[in-house]
């Protein structure tokens, strides 16, 4: 039966909008409720236990909004909590790591893939496991890029300081002659111009956003949860931090079409810490 409930999409901040945008492009009639936990971003340097607590709080909020599916548009949340979110949700839950790994395996020609992400994601080894699951015989080289998310959240995608950090983080991957680089953090597509410049034009950058949107479509379709009508949907963009700051950065991701951003306070669940 057609289902007019919205899709819940969440991230630590603005990064998940890269995934939301791919979902809009593929499924233009599906309404989305987006939550960015900008008051507590970045998640990447935090202990997994904290990220898990925050993720459950946001999932709990989205469930209270009667969403039909959850899209974990954040690698760090996926490594820390996707199992718990899936158990708590009793709804379809789609993540970003497997879609990104699959796309990279398809794209590589020399079998040498790089992956960059936050400290939490890279330390978890999640991409090593996701690539192994594809069964492809490839080598994966990983690098954390801890400063990137702060720059993106502040709206900086091109400063000299950021370029210097990118050169430092990425030069070992250039030395490894990777021909494909997974952007293993949903904030990083905002830096794709800078990353491409440092890596060289021949390296294919893989963002999981488009692949994830395909998974969203396939999942909704298989469960008969697609929106039945072709009306213009009403999306909601919510953040836990300053809505004005969020809106100014969100423009980079979604263009001036981003309407109002509302503040939301998610509540602790199961006695988790709220700081
Ligand atoms: N965008 C998130 C990710 O994909 C996390 C960024 C952060 O808050 O550190 O990993």
Coordinates of C-alpha atoms and ligand atoms in Angstrom, one line a residue:
X1 CA 0.0 0.0 0.0
X2 CA 1.4 3.5 -0.8
X3 CA 2.8 5.2 2.2
X4 CA 2.8 9.0 2.6
X5 CA 4.9 9.0 5.8
X6 CA 8.3 10.8 5.5
X7 CA 11.8 9.3 5.4
X8 CA 14.0 10.1 8.4
X9 CA 17.5 11.1 7.5
X10 CA 20.2 12.0 10.1
X11 CA 23.8 12.9 10.6
X12 CA 26.0 14.8 13.1
X13 CA 25.5 18.0 11.1
X14 CA 25.2 19.2 7.5
X15 CA 27.1 16.2 5.9
X16 CA 24.1 14.0 5.6
X17 CA 22.5 16.6 3.3
X18 CA 24.7 15.1 0.5
X19 CA 22.7 11.9 1.0
X20 CA 19.4 13.7 1.4
X21 CA 20.0 15.5 -1.9
X22 CA 20.7 12.2 -3.7
X23 CA 17.4 10.9 -2.3
X24 CA 15.5 14.0 -3.5
X25 CA 17.0 13.6 -7.0
X26 CA 16.0 10.0 -7.2
X27 CA 12.7 10.1 -5.4
X28 CA 11.3 13.6 -5.9
X29 CA 7.9 12.9 -4.3
X30 CA 9.2 11.5 -1.0
X31 CA 9.0 13.8 2.0
X32 CA 12.1 13.9 4.2
X33 CA 12.6 14.8 7.8
X34 CA 16.3 15.6 8.3
X35 CA 18.0 16.0 11.6
X36 CA 21.6 17.3 11.9
X37 CA 23.0 17.1 15.4
X38 CA 25.1 20.3 14.8
X39 CA 25.3 21.2 18.5
X40 CA 27.4 18.0 19.1
X41 CA 29.3 17.8 15.8
X42 CA 31.9 16.6 15.0
X43 CA 31.1 13.0 16.1
X44 CA 34.3 11.6 14.6
X45 CA 36.7 12.3 17.5
X46 CA 34.2 11.1 20.1
X47 CA 34.1 7.7 21.9
X48 CA 31.8 5.2 20.1
X49 CA 29.7 4.9 23.2
X50 CA 28.8 8.7 23.0
X51 CA 28.0 8.5 19.3
X52 CA 25.8 5.5 20.0
X53 CA 23.9 7.4 22.7
X54 CA 23.4 10.4 20.4
X55 CA 22.3 8.2 17.5
X56 CA 19.7 6.5 19.6
X57 CA 18.3 9.8 20.8
X58 CA 17.9 11.1 17.3
X59 CA 16.4 7.8 16.0
X60 CA 14.0 7.9 18.9
X61 CA 13.0 11.5 17.9
X62 CA 12.5 10.5 14.3
X63 CA 10.4 7.5 15.3
X64 CA 8.2 9.9 17.3
X65 CA 7.7 11.7 14.0
X66 CA 6.3 8.6 12.4
X67 CA 8.9 8.1 9.7
X68 CA 8.6 5.0 7.5
X69 CA 12.4 4.4 7.1
X70 CA 15.6 5.7 8.7
X71 CA 18.6 6.6 6.6
X72 CA 21.8 6.7 8.7
X73 CA 23.5 9.4 6.6
X74 CA 26.7 9.3 8.7
X75 CA 29.5 6.8 8.6
X76 CA 30.5 7.5 12.2
X77 CA 26.9 6.7 13.4
X78 CA 26.8 3.6 11.3
X79 CA 30.0 2.2 12.8
X80 CA 28.9 3.0 16.3
X81 CA 25.2 2.2 16.3
X82 CA 23.5 0.9 13.2
X83 CA 22.8 -2.4 14.9
X84 CA 21.2 -0.7 17.9
X85 CA 19.3 1.7 15.8
X86 CA 18.0 -1.1 13.6
X87 CA 16.9 -3.1 16.7
X88 CA 15.3 -0.1 18.3
X89 CA 13.6 1.1 15.1
X90 CA 11.6 -1.9 13.8
X91 CA 11.6 -0.1 10.5
X92 CA 13.9 -0.4 7.5
X93 CA 17.3 1.2 8.2
X94 CA 19.7 2.0 5.4
X95 CA 23.3 3.0 5.9
X96 CA 26.1 4.5 3.7
X97 CA 29.1 2.2 4.1
X98 CA 28.1 -0.9 2.0
X99 CA 26.8 1.3 -0.9
X100 CA 30.1 3.2 -1.0
X101 CA 32.3 0.1 -0.8
X102 CA 30.3 -1.5 -3.6
X103 CA 30.7 1.6 -5.9
X104 CA 34.4 1.7 -5.3
X105 CA 34.9 -1.9 -6.1
X106 CA 33.1 -1.3 -9.4
X107 CA 35.1 1.8 -10.2
X108 CA 38.7 0.6 -9.5
X109 CA 40.8 -0.4 -12.5
X110 CA 44.1 -1.2 -10.7
X111 CA 42.5 -2.8 -7.6
X112 CA 44.0 -0.1 -5.3
X113 CA 41.3 1.7 -3.3
X114 CA 41.8 4.5 -0.7
X115 CA 39.2 5.4 1.9
X116 CA 39.2 8.6 4.0
X117 CA 36.9 9.3 6.9
X118 CA 36.7 10.4 10.5
X119 CA 38.9 8.8 13.2
X120 CA 35.9 6.8 14.5
X121 CA 35.1 5.4 11.0
X122 CA 38.7 4.6 10.0
X123 CA 39.6 3.0 13.4
X124 CA 36.5 0.8 13.2
X125 CA 37.8 -1.1 10.1
X126 CA 34.2 -1.0 8.7
X127 CA 35.3 -0.3 5.1
X128 CA 37.8 -3.2 5.2
X129 CA 34.9 -5.5 6.2
X130 CA 32.5 -3.9 3.6
X131 CA 35.0 -4.3 0.8
X132 CA 35.8 -7.9 1.9
X133 CA 32.0 -8.7 1.8
X134 CA 31.9 -7.8 -1.9
X135 CA 34.4 -10.7 -2.5
X136 CA 36.5 -8.5 -4.8
X137 CA 40.2 -8.9 -4.7
X138 CA 41.4 -5.4 -4.0
X139 CA 43.8 -3.6 -1.6
X140 CA 42.3 -0.9 0.6
X141 CA 44.4 1.9 2.1
X142 CA 42.8 4.0 4.9
X143 CA 43.5 7.5 6.2
X144 CA 41.6 9.5 8.9
X145 CA 41.2 13.2 8.1
X146 CA 40.2 14.6 11.5
X147 CA 40.2 18.3 10.6
X148 CA 37.9 18.1 7.6
X149 CA 34.5 18.0 9.3
X150 CA 35.1 21.2 11.4
X151 CA 36.0 23.1 8.2
X152 CA 32.8 21.9 6.4
X153 CA 30.6 22.7 9.4
X154 CA 32.1 26.2 9.4
X155 CA 31.4 26.6 5.7
X156 CA 35.0 26.4 4.7
X157 CA 35.6 24.3 1.6
X158 CA 38.6 26.0 0.0
X159 CA 40.9 27.8 2.4
X160 CA 44.7 27.5 2.2
X161 CA 44.7 25.9 5.7
X162 CA 42.3 23.2 4.6
X163 CA 44.3 22.6 1.4
X164 CA 47.5 22.1 3.6
X165 CA 45.6 19.6 5.7
X166 CA 44.4 17.8 2.6
X167 CA 47.9 17.5 1.2
X168 CA 49.2 16.1 4.5
X169 CA 46.3 13.6 4.9
X170 CA 46.2 12.4 1.3
X171 CA 49.9 12.2 0.3
X172 CA 50.3 8.6 1.6
X173 CA 47.3 7.6 -0.5
X174 CA 48.9 9.1 -3.6
X175 CA 52.1 7.3 -2.8
X176 CA 50.1 4.0 -2.7
X177 CA 48.8 4.8 -6.2
X178 CA 45.2 4.4 -5.4
X179 CA 43.0 5.0 -8.5
X180 CA 39.7 5.2 -6.5
X181 CA 39.1 7.1 -3.3
X182 CA 36.0 6.5 -1.1
X183 CA 34.8 9.6 0.6
X184 CA 34.0 7.7 3.8
X185 CA 32.3 10.6 5.6
X186 CA 29.2 12.3 4.3
X187 CA 30.7 15.8 4.8
X188 CA 33.5 15.1 2.4
X189 CA 31.6 15.5 -0.9
X190 CA 31.6 19.2 -0.1
X191 CA 35.4 19.0 -0.4
X192 CA 35.5 17.0 -3.6
X193 CA 37.0 19.9 -5.6
X194 CA 39.9 20.3 -3.2
X195 CA 40.3 16.5 -2.7
X196 CA 40.3 15.9 -6.5
X197 CA 42.9 18.6 -7.0
X198 CA 45.2 17.0 -4.4
X199 CA 44.7 13.4 -5.6
X200 CA 44.9 14.2 -9.3
X201 CA 42.3 14.1 -12.1
X202 CA 42.7 10.4 -12.8
X203 CA 41.5 9.3 -9.3
X204 CA 37.8 8.5 -9.1
X205 CA 36.2 9.9 -6.1
X206 CA 33.3 7.8 -4.7
X207 CA 30.6 9.4 -2.7
X208 CA 28.2 6.9 -1.2
X209 CA 25.2 9.3 -1.6
X210 CA 24.0 8.2 -5.0
X211 CA 24.4 4.5 -4.2
X212 CA 22.6 5.0 -0.8
X213 CA 19.7 6.7 -2.6
X214 CA 19.4 3.6 -4.8
X215 CA 19.3 1.4 -1.7
X216 CA 16.5 3.7 -0.3
X217 CA 14.5 3.3 -3.5
X218 CA 15.0 -0.5 -3.7
X219 CA 14.1 -0.9 0.0
X220 CA 10.9 1.2 -0.2
X221 CA 9.9 -0.4 -3.4
X222 CA 10.4 -4.0 -2.1
X223 CA 8.3 -3.2 1.0
X224 CA 5.7 -1.3 -1.0
X225 CA 6.3 1.8 1.0
X226 CA 6.8 4.3 -1.8
X227 CA 4.7 7.5 -1.8
X228 CA 1.6 7.0 -3.8
X229 CA 1.1 10.5 -5.2
X230 CA 3.1 12.9 -7.3
X231 CA 2.6 16.0 -5.2
X232 CA 5.5 18.4 -4.3
X233 CA 6.6 17.0 -0.9
X234 CA 7.1 19.2 2.2
X235 CA 10.6 18.5 3.7
X236 CA 11.7 19.4 7.2
X237 CA 15.2 20.4 8.1
X238 CA 16.0 20.4 11.8
X239 CA 19.2 20.9 13.7
X240 CA 20.2 20.8 17.3
X241 CA 22.6 23.8 17.1
X242 CA 22.2 27.3 15.6
X243 CA 19.7 27.2 12.8
X244 CA 21.1 30.2 11.0
X245 CA 24.6 28.8 10.9
X246 CA 23.2 25.5 9.7
X247 CA 21.2 27.2 7.0
X248 CA 24.1 29.1 5.6
X249 CA 26.2 26.0 5.2
X250 CA 23.2 23.9 4.0
X251 CA 23.0 26.3 1.0
X252 CA 26.3 24.9 -0.2
X253 CA 24.8 21.4 -0.2
X254 CA 21.3 21.9 -1.4
X255 CA 21.3 25.4 -2.9
X256 CA 18.9 28.3 -2.1
X257 CA 16.0 25.8 -2.2
X258 CA 16.7 25.0 1.4
X259 CA 13.9 26.7 3.2
X260 CA 13.5 27.2 6.9
X261 CA 15.7 25.3 9.3
X262 CA 14.2 24.7 12.7
X263 CA 15.9 24.0 15.9
X264 CA 15.1 20.7 17.6
X265 CA 16.1 19.4 21.0
X266 CA 16.4 15.6 21.1
X267 CA 15.8 14.0 24.5
X268 CA 18.0 11.5 26.3
X269 CA 16.8 7.9 26.0
X270 CA 17.5 5.0 28.4
X271 CA 19.3 7.4 30.7
X272 CA 22.1 8.2 28.2
X273 CA 24.1 11.4 28.8
X274 CA 23.0 14.6 27.1
X275 CA 25.8 17.1 27.0
Ligands
LIG1 N1 29.3 13.0 8.5 C1 29.7 12.0 9.4 C2 30.3 10.8 8.7 O1 29.9 10.5 7.7 C3 30.4 12.4 10.6 C4 31.1 13.7 10.7 C5 31.5 14.0 12.1 O2 30.6 14.5 12.8 O3 32.6 13.7 12.5 O4 31.1 10.1 9.3

